[in-house]
Amino acid sequence: KTYIQYLFLFENRINMIVITGAAGFISSCLVAYLNELGYKDLILVDDFSHKKKKVNYQNKIFKELVDRKNLTSWLDKNQRLVQMVVHLGARTDTTEFNEDIFNELNLNYSKKVWNKCIKYGLPLIYASSAATYGLGEFGYDDNHEIPQKLKPLNPYGNSKNNFDIWALKQEKKPFFWAGLKFFNVYGPNEFHKERMASVIFHTYKQIQKTGAMNLFRSHIPEYKNGEQLRDFIYVKDVVKVIVFLMEKRPESGLYNLGTGKARTFYDLAANTFKALNLDPKIDFIDTPKDIRNKYQYFTEANMQKLLNAGYKGGFKTLEEGVEDYVKNHLEGSNIW
C-alpha cells in the first residue's frame, strides 16, 4: 500500500468505534456525547426492529447500523478500521427470571465479543452492573477477588457476575479492557425502559398524571419508608467516564461507576418535584411481591480505583443531575 493508503487506514482506525446497545439508554447517550466531541465514524449495533427506540439514534451522526446478530461477521470483514468496541448492549430487566435469555444475550454474546477483540487486537469496554453485589454482604469494592464470592439477587445480576468471573479467568485478554459496574444510572433517553426506567422518570410521569408520587414501602425494619439508599449517577457523568477510559486506557480491570455517595429514594423524588417548582406529595405502596425478596436496600460504589486511575471529571450531585434531566429533557421530551 502507498503511504497515503496507510494514512487513510490509520485515520479511520483512530475514529471508528463500535457501540453495542446503541438504540438503548446509556449507549445512545454515549453516541450523543461522542458526536459533541467530534467523533462521527461510529458503528451502532443493536436490534433495530424496536421502532419505539428509533428516536434515540435517528438524529445522531454515525457511519453504519449493524444488527446485533451480525456483529461478529461484520468485525471479521471490517476489523482493520476499528479502534475500539464499547459493548453496552444487554438484557437489563431485573424482573425477568428466564435464565436462558440472560445466558444468550448477556453471557454468551459477551464472550463472542471478547474473543473477537482478542483475535483482532481491539480494546474493549463492557457493561457489568452493581446488581452483581447482591445485598452487599461483601461490600462494594471493585477488586478482582470479590466476584467469586458475590451472590446476586436475580438472573440479570448473575449473568453480569458470571461474565466478570469468566473474563478474569481468561489467559488471553484484550490488551486493554474495562468492565464497568454501573450503579443506578438515570437520565435522558430511558423512556423506552418502562418498568425499569429510573424513579425520576416515573416520578415525573406520575406528577403529570396525578400530581403525586408513590414510592416503594420498606419491608425491613432497618429502613424507614423512602429511606432505602442507592448510589444514583447521572448518565452524562457515566459517558464522560467511558470516554476517559477510551482515551486514557489505564490499568485493565473491573471499575465501579457510581458517585460514591448513596442517597435516598425520597431525596430523588423530592428533587423531581423541586425541579418542577412543586411541593413534594409523596406516599408509599408495597413493593411488588415478584421483586420484594430481590430488592437492594443499599448500594454505594467505592470509587477509589477510578480516581486512582486519574479520573478528575467529578460527578454531579443528585440535585444537579435531577434538575438538568427534568428541565432539559423530561419537560419537552427532549432526546439527547
PDB file of C-alpha atoms in Angstrom, residues 72-269:
ATOM      1  CA  THR A  72     -19.150 -10.854  14.757  1.00  0.00           C
ATOM      2  CA  SER A  73     -19.277 -11.345  10.976  1.00  0.00           C
ATOM      3  CA  TRP A  74     -19.124  -7.558  10.499  1.00  0.00           C
ATOM      4  CA  LEU A  75     -15.974  -7.451  12.649  1.00  0.00           C
ATOM      5  CA  ASP A  76     -14.438 -10.255  10.588  1.00  0.00           C
ATOM      6  CA  LYS A  77     -14.786  -8.066   7.496  1.00  0.00           C
ATOM      7  CA  ASN A  78     -14.040  -4.630   8.944  1.00  0.00           C
ATOM      8  CA  GLN A  79     -11.768  -5.123  11.945  1.00  0.00           C
ATOM      9  CA  ARG A  80      -8.840  -3.241  10.334  1.00  0.00           C
ATOM     10  CA  LEU A  81     -10.792   0.003  10.517  1.00  0.00           C
ATOM     11  CA  VAL A  82     -11.983  -0.374  14.122  1.00  0.00           C
ATOM     12  CA  GLN A  83     -10.312   1.362  17.034  1.00  0.00           C
ATOM     13  CA  MET A  84     -12.400   0.086  19.940  1.00  0.00           C
ATOM     14  CA  VAL A  85     -15.511  -1.848  20.946  1.00  0.00           C
ATOM     15  CA  VAL A  86     -17.816  -0.439  23.632  1.00  0.00           C
ATOM     16  CA  HIS A  87     -20.175  -3.288  24.472  1.00  0.00           C
ATOM     17  CA  LEU A  88     -23.087  -1.913  26.492  1.00  0.00           C
ATOM     18  CA  GLY A  89     -25.887  -3.897  24.865  1.00  0.00           C
ATOM     19  CA  ALA A  90     -27.603  -6.347  27.226  1.00  0.00           C
ATOM     20  CA  ARG A  91     -30.911  -7.569  28.566  1.00  0.00           C
ATOM     21  CA  THR A  92     -31.224  -5.416  31.690  1.00  0.00           C
ATOM     22  CA  ASP A  93     -34.634  -6.354  33.111  1.00  0.00           C
ATOM     23  CA  THR A  94     -34.094  -7.344  36.750  1.00  0.00           C
ATOM     24  CA  THR A  95     -37.668  -8.656  36.919  1.00  0.00           C
ATOM     25  CA  GLU A  96     -37.052 -11.234  34.161  1.00  0.00           C
ATOM     26  CA  PHE A  97     -36.308 -14.667  35.609  1.00  0.00           C
ATOM     27  CA  ASN A  98     -35.729 -16.716  32.446  1.00  0.00           C
ATOM     28  CA  GLU A  99     -32.035 -17.523  32.790  1.00  0.00           C
ATOM     29  CA  ASP A 100     -31.791 -18.748  29.190  1.00  0.00           C
ATOM     30  CA  ILE A 101     -32.445 -15.208  27.933  1.00  0.00           C
ATOM     31  CA  PHE A 102     -29.595 -13.807  30.028  1.00  0.00           C
ATOM     32  CA  ASN A 103     -27.234 -16.640  29.109  1.00  0.00           C
ATOM     33  CA  GLU A 104     -27.817 -15.929  25.428  1.00  0.00           C
ATOM     34  CA  LEU A 105     -27.843 -12.116  25.360  1.00  0.00           C
ATOM     35  CA  ASN A 106     -25.557 -11.211  28.265  1.00  0.00           C
ATOM     36  CA  LEU A 107     -23.148 -14.071  28.904  1.00  0.00           C
ATOM     37  CA  ASN A 108     -22.548 -15.960  25.661  1.00  0.00           C
ATOM     38  CA  TYR A 109     -22.862 -12.931  23.364  1.00  0.00           C
ATOM     39  CA  SER A 110     -20.338 -11.063  25.503  1.00  0.00           C
ATOM     40  CA  LYS A 111     -17.915 -13.990  25.276  1.00  0.00           C
ATOM     41  CA  LYS A 112     -18.098 -13.787  21.472  1.00  0.00           C
ATOM     42  CA  VAL A 113     -17.376 -10.054  21.534  1.00  0.00           C
ATOM     43  CA  TRP A 114     -14.480 -10.576  23.966  1.00  0.00           C
ATOM     44  CA  ASN A 115     -12.912 -13.266  21.767  1.00  0.00           C
ATOM     45  CA  LYS A 116     -13.202 -11.151  18.614  1.00  0.00           C
ATOM     46  CA  CYS A 117     -11.461  -8.290  20.418  1.00  0.00           C
ATOM     47  CA  ILE A 118      -8.590 -10.646  21.313  1.00  0.00           C
ATOM     48  CA  LYS A 119      -8.381 -12.013  17.770  1.00  0.00           C
ATOM     49  CA  TYR A 120      -8.229  -8.584  16.181  1.00  0.00           C
ATOM     50  CA  GLY A 121      -6.290  -6.682  18.856  1.00  0.00           C
ATOM     51  CA  LEU A 122      -9.150  -4.392  19.829  1.00  0.00           C
ATOM     52  CA  PRO A 123      -9.577  -2.751  23.243  1.00  0.00           C
ATOM     53  CA  LEU A 124     -12.913  -3.469  24.918  1.00  0.00           C
ATOM     54  CA  ILE A 125     -15.115  -1.632  27.379  1.00  0.00           C
ATOM     55  CA  TYR A 126     -18.166  -3.593  28.526  1.00  0.00           C
ATOM     56  CA  ALA A 127     -21.109  -3.145  30.869  1.00  0.00           C
ATOM     57  CA  SER A 128     -21.183  -5.012  34.146  1.00  0.00           C
ATOM     58  CA  SER A 129     -23.551  -3.945  36.944  1.00  0.00           C
ATOM     59  CA  ALA A 130     -23.893  -3.130  40.623  1.00  0.00           C
ATOM     60  CA  ALA A 131     -26.567  -5.850  40.591  1.00  0.00           C
ATOM     61  CA  THR A 132     -23.601  -8.234  40.916  1.00  0.00           C
ATOM     62  CA  TYR A 133     -23.145  -7.096  44.538  1.00  0.00           C
ATOM     63  CA  GLY A 134     -26.443  -8.576  45.743  1.00  0.00           C
ATOM     64  CA  LEU A 135     -27.243  -7.450  49.273  1.00  0.00           C
ATOM     65  CA  GLY A 136     -23.752  -6.049  49.693  1.00  0.00           C
ATOM     66  CA  GLU A 137     -22.623  -8.780  52.071  1.00  0.00           C
ATOM     67  CA  PHE A 138     -19.079  -8.410  50.733  1.00  0.00           C
ATOM     68  CA  GLY A 139     -19.127  -4.652  50.287  1.00  0.00           C
ATOM     69  CA  TYR A 140     -18.997  -2.646  47.073  1.00  0.00           C
ATOM     70  CA  ASP A 141     -15.302  -2.829  46.184  1.00  0.00           C
ATOM     71  CA  ASP A 142     -14.318  -3.387  42.547  1.00  0.00           C
ATOM     72  CA  ASN A 143     -11.309  -5.589  43.316  1.00  0.00           C
ATOM     73  CA  HIS A 144     -10.857  -8.859  41.456  1.00  0.00           C
ATOM     74  CA  GLU A 145     -11.100 -11.205  44.429  1.00  0.00           C
ATOM     75  CA  ILE A 146     -14.749 -10.451  45.225  1.00  0.00           C
ATOM     76  CA  PRO A 147     -16.726 -11.652  42.140  1.00  0.00           C
ATOM     77  CA  GLN A 148     -16.273 -15.328  43.046  1.00  0.00           C
ATOM     78  CA  LYS A 149     -17.955 -14.671  46.412  1.00  0.00           C
ATOM     79  CA  LEU A 150     -20.835 -12.469  45.285  1.00  0.00           C
ATOM     80  CA  LYS A 151     -24.479 -13.541  45.496  1.00  0.00           C
ATOM     81  CA  PRO A 152     -26.574 -11.531  43.013  1.00  0.00           C
ATOM     82  CA  LEU A 153     -30.312 -11.413  43.705  1.00  0.00           C
ATOM     83  CA  ASN A 154     -31.615 -12.171  40.198  1.00  0.00           C
ATOM     84  CA  PRO A 155     -30.643 -13.797  36.878  1.00  0.00           C
ATOM     85  CA  TYR A 156     -29.631 -10.425  35.425  1.00  0.00           C
ATOM     86  CA  GLY A 157     -27.107  -9.868  38.201  1.00  0.00           C
ATOM     87  CA  ASN A 158     -25.927 -13.468  37.870  1.00  0.00           C
ATOM     88  CA  SER A 159     -25.316 -13.086  34.144  1.00  0.00           C
ATOM     89  CA  LYS A 160     -23.201  -9.976  34.687  1.00  0.00           C
ATOM     90  CA  ASN A 161     -21.235 -11.507  37.541  1.00  0.00           C
ATOM     91  CA  ASN A 162     -20.716 -14.751  35.631  1.00  0.00           C
ATOM     92  CA  PHE A 163     -19.190 -12.837  32.748  1.00  0.00           C
ATOM     93  CA  ASP A 164     -16.934 -10.857  35.107  1.00  0.00           C
ATOM     94  CA  ILE A 165     -15.718 -14.137  36.624  1.00  0.00           C
ATOM     95  CA  TRP A 166     -15.200 -15.676  33.187  1.00  0.00           C
ATOM     96  CA  ALA A 167     -13.282 -12.633  31.934  1.00  0.00           C
ATOM     97  CA  LEU A 168     -10.979 -12.571  34.948  1.00  0.00           C
ATOM     98  CA  LYS A 169     -10.152 -16.257  34.464  1.00  0.00           C
ATOM     99  CA  GLN A 170      -9.150 -15.931  30.813  1.00  0.00           C
ATOM    100  CA  GLU A 171      -5.481 -16.377  29.988  1.00  0.00           C
ATOM    101  CA  LYS A 172      -5.947 -14.308  26.830  1.00  0.00           C
ATOM    102  CA  LYS A 173      -7.454 -10.874  27.307  1.00  0.00           C
ATOM    103  CA  PRO A 174      -7.822  -7.769  25.129  1.00  0.00           C
ATOM    104  CA  PHE A 175      -4.705  -5.620  25.534  1.00  0.00           C
ATOM    105  CA  PHE A 176      -6.970  -3.100  27.265  1.00  0.00           C
ATOM    106  CA  TRP A 177     -10.320  -3.983  28.797  1.00  0.00           C
ATOM    107  CA  ALA A 178     -12.621  -2.455  31.383  1.00  0.00           C
ATOM    108  CA  GLY A 179     -15.795  -3.926  32.893  1.00  0.00           C
ATOM    109  CA  LEU A 180     -17.970  -1.115  34.255  1.00  0.00           C
ATOM    110  CA  LYS A 181     -20.139  -1.894  37.259  1.00  0.00           C
ATOM    111  CA  PHE A 182     -22.929   0.610  36.651  1.00  0.00           C
ATOM    112  CA  PHE A 183     -24.832   1.658  39.753  1.00  0.00           C
ATOM    113  CA  ASN A 184     -28.275   3.363  39.452  1.00  0.00           C
ATOM    114  CA  VAL A 185     -27.991   5.314  36.220  1.00  0.00           C
ATOM    115  CA  TYR A 186     -30.664   7.876  35.344  1.00  0.00           C
ATOM    116  CA  GLY A 187     -31.101  10.464  32.636  1.00  0.00           C
ATOM    117  CA  PRO A 188     -32.368  11.198  29.117  1.00  0.00           C
ATOM    118  CA  ASN A 189     -33.189   8.527  26.516  1.00  0.00           C
ATOM    119  CA  GLU A 190     -34.534   5.998  29.050  1.00  0.00           C
ATOM    120  CA  PHE A 191     -38.216   6.446  28.138  1.00  0.00           C
ATOM    121  CA  HIS A 192     -38.435   3.008  26.471  1.00  0.00           C
ATOM    122  CA  LYS A 193     -37.341   1.103  29.606  1.00  0.00           C
ATOM    123  CA  GLU A 194     -40.881   1.209  31.028  1.00  0.00           C
ATOM    124  CA  ARG A 195     -40.872  -0.542  34.435  1.00  0.00           C
ATOM    125  CA  MET A 196     -37.060  -0.456  34.554  1.00  0.00           C
ATOM    126  CA  ALA A 197     -36.787   3.299  33.946  1.00  0.00           C
ATOM    127  CA  SER A 198     -35.458   5.427  36.801  1.00  0.00           C
ATOM    128  CA  VAL A 199     -37.580   6.620  39.705  1.00  0.00           C
ATOM    129  CA  ILE A 200     -37.081  10.178  38.433  1.00  0.00           C
ATOM    130  CA  PHE A 201     -38.718   9.280  35.130  1.00  0.00           C
ATOM    131  CA  HIS A 202     -41.629   7.581  36.912  1.00  0.00           C
ATOM    132  CA  THR A 203     -41.971  10.450  39.391  1.00  0.00           C
ATOM    133  CA  TYR A 204     -42.191  12.963  36.560  1.00  0.00           C
ATOM    134  CA  LYS A 205     -44.822  10.887  34.767  1.00  0.00           C
ATOM    135  CA  GLN A 206     -46.883  10.376  37.950  1.00  0.00           C
ATOM    136  CA  ILE A 207     -46.739  14.079  38.759  1.00  0.00           C
ATOM    137  CA  GLN A 208     -48.070  14.874  35.288  1.00  0.00           C
ATOM    138  CA  LYS A 209     -50.879  12.362  35.749  1.00  0.00           C
ATOM    139  CA  THR A 210     -51.854  12.701  39.433  1.00  0.00           C
ATOM    140  CA  GLY A 211     -49.767  15.469  40.983  1.00  0.00           C
ATOM    141  CA  ALA A 212     -48.223  12.992  43.430  1.00  0.00           C
ATOM    142  CA  MET A 213     -45.730  10.097  43.604  1.00  0.00           C
ATOM    143  CA  ASN A 214     -45.868   6.650  45.209  1.00  0.00           C
ATOM    144  CA  LEU A 215     -42.556   5.170  46.332  1.00  0.00           C
ATOM    145  CA  PHE A 216     -41.987   1.607  47.472  1.00  0.00           C
ATOM    146  CA  ARG A 217     -42.602   0.990  51.149  1.00  0.00           C
ATOM    147  CA  SER A 218     -39.759  -0.535  53.174  1.00  0.00           C
ATOM    148  CA  HIS A 219     -40.356  -4.140  54.193  1.00  0.00           C
ATOM    149  CA  ILE A 220     -37.476  -4.434  56.648  1.00  0.00           C
ATOM    150  CA  PRO A 221     -37.126  -2.597  59.979  1.00  0.00           C
ATOM    151  CA  GLU A 222     -33.642  -1.229  59.253  1.00  0.00           C
ATOM    152  CA  TYR A 223     -35.013   1.289  56.760  1.00  0.00           C
ATOM    153  CA  LYS A 224     -37.932   3.684  57.026  1.00  0.00           C
ATOM    154  CA  ASN A 225     -40.239   4.186  54.055  1.00  0.00           C
ATOM    155  CA  GLY A 226     -38.463   6.100  51.311  1.00  0.00           C
ATOM    156  CA  GLU A 227     -35.110   5.910  53.048  1.00  0.00           C
ATOM    157  CA  GLN A 228     -33.793   2.993  51.010  1.00  0.00           C
ATOM    158  CA  LEU A 229     -30.400   4.129  49.728  1.00  0.00           C
ATOM    159  CA  ARG A 230     -28.851   3.788  46.293  1.00  0.00           C
ATOM    160  CA  ASP A 231     -25.870   5.277  44.512  1.00  0.00           C
ATOM    161  CA  PHE A 232     -27.574   7.312  41.774  1.00  0.00           C
ATOM    162  CA  ILE A 233     -25.379   8.527  38.909  1.00  0.00           C
ATOM    163  CA  TYR A 234     -26.360  10.823  36.044  1.00  0.00           C
ATOM    164  CA  VAL A 235     -25.856   9.310  32.602  1.00  0.00           C
ATOM    165  CA  LYS A 236     -23.979  12.423  31.427  1.00  0.00           C
ATOM    166  CA  ASP A 237     -21.315  11.608  34.026  1.00  0.00           C
ATOM    167  CA  VAL A 238     -21.305   7.939  33.004  1.00  0.00           C
ATOM    168  CA  VAL A 239     -20.448   8.716  29.383  1.00  0.00           C
ATOM    169  CA  LYS A 240     -17.645  11.074  30.433  1.00  0.00           C
ATOM    170  CA  VAL A 241     -16.039   8.207  32.355  1.00  0.00           C
ATOM    171  CA  ILE A 242     -16.408   5.891  29.351  1.00  0.00           C
ATOM    172  CA  VAL A 243     -14.650   8.399  27.096  1.00  0.00           C
ATOM    173  CA  PHE A 244     -11.899   8.850  29.707  1.00  0.00           C
ATOM    174  CA  LEU A 245     -11.290   5.086  29.656  1.00  0.00           C
ATOM    175  CA  MET A 246     -11.421   5.030  25.844  1.00  0.00           C
ATOM    176  CA  GLU A 247      -8.823   7.743  25.502  1.00  0.00           C
ATOM    177  CA  LYS A 248      -6.525   7.186  28.503  1.00  0.00           C
ATOM    178  CA  ARG A 249      -6.702   3.381  28.826  1.00  0.00           C
ATOM    179  CA  PRO A 250      -5.421   2.990  32.397  1.00  0.00           C
ATOM    180  CA  GLU A 251      -4.903  -0.411  34.018  1.00  0.00           C
ATOM    181  CA  SER A 252      -7.348  -3.033  32.726  1.00  0.00           C
ATOM    182  CA  GLY A 253      -9.968  -4.487  35.059  1.00  0.00           C
ATOM    183  CA  LEU A 254     -13.324  -4.014  36.713  1.00  0.00           C
ATOM    184  CA  TYR A 255     -14.331  -0.464  37.623  1.00  0.00           C
ATOM    185  CA  ASN A 256     -17.228   0.735  39.760  1.00  0.00           C
ATOM    186  CA  LEU A 257     -19.221   3.511  38.160  1.00  0.00           C
ATOM    187  CA  GLY A 258     -21.331   5.386  40.681  1.00  0.00           C
ATOM    188  CA  THR A 259     -20.785   8.644  42.560  1.00  0.00           C
ATOM    189  CA  GLY A 260     -19.554   7.088  45.794  1.00  0.00           C
ATOM    190  CA  LYS A 261     -22.402   8.687  47.754  1.00  0.00           C
ATOM    191  CA  ALA A 262     -25.699   6.881  48.434  1.00  0.00           C
ATOM    192  CA  ARG A 263     -28.914   8.935  48.542  1.00  0.00           C
ATOM    193  CA  THR A 264     -32.477   8.056  49.477  1.00  0.00           C
ATOM    194  CA  PHE A 265     -35.329   7.430  47.072  1.00  0.00           C
ATOM    195  CA  TYR A 266     -37.222  10.145  48.928  1.00  0.00           C
ATOM    196  CA  ASP A 267     -34.464  12.635  48.009  1.00  0.00           C
ATOM    197  CA  LEU A 268     -34.729  11.519  44.408  1.00  0.00           C
ATOM    198  CA  ALA A 269     -38.482  12.045  44.219  1.00  0.00           C
TER     199      ALA A 269
END
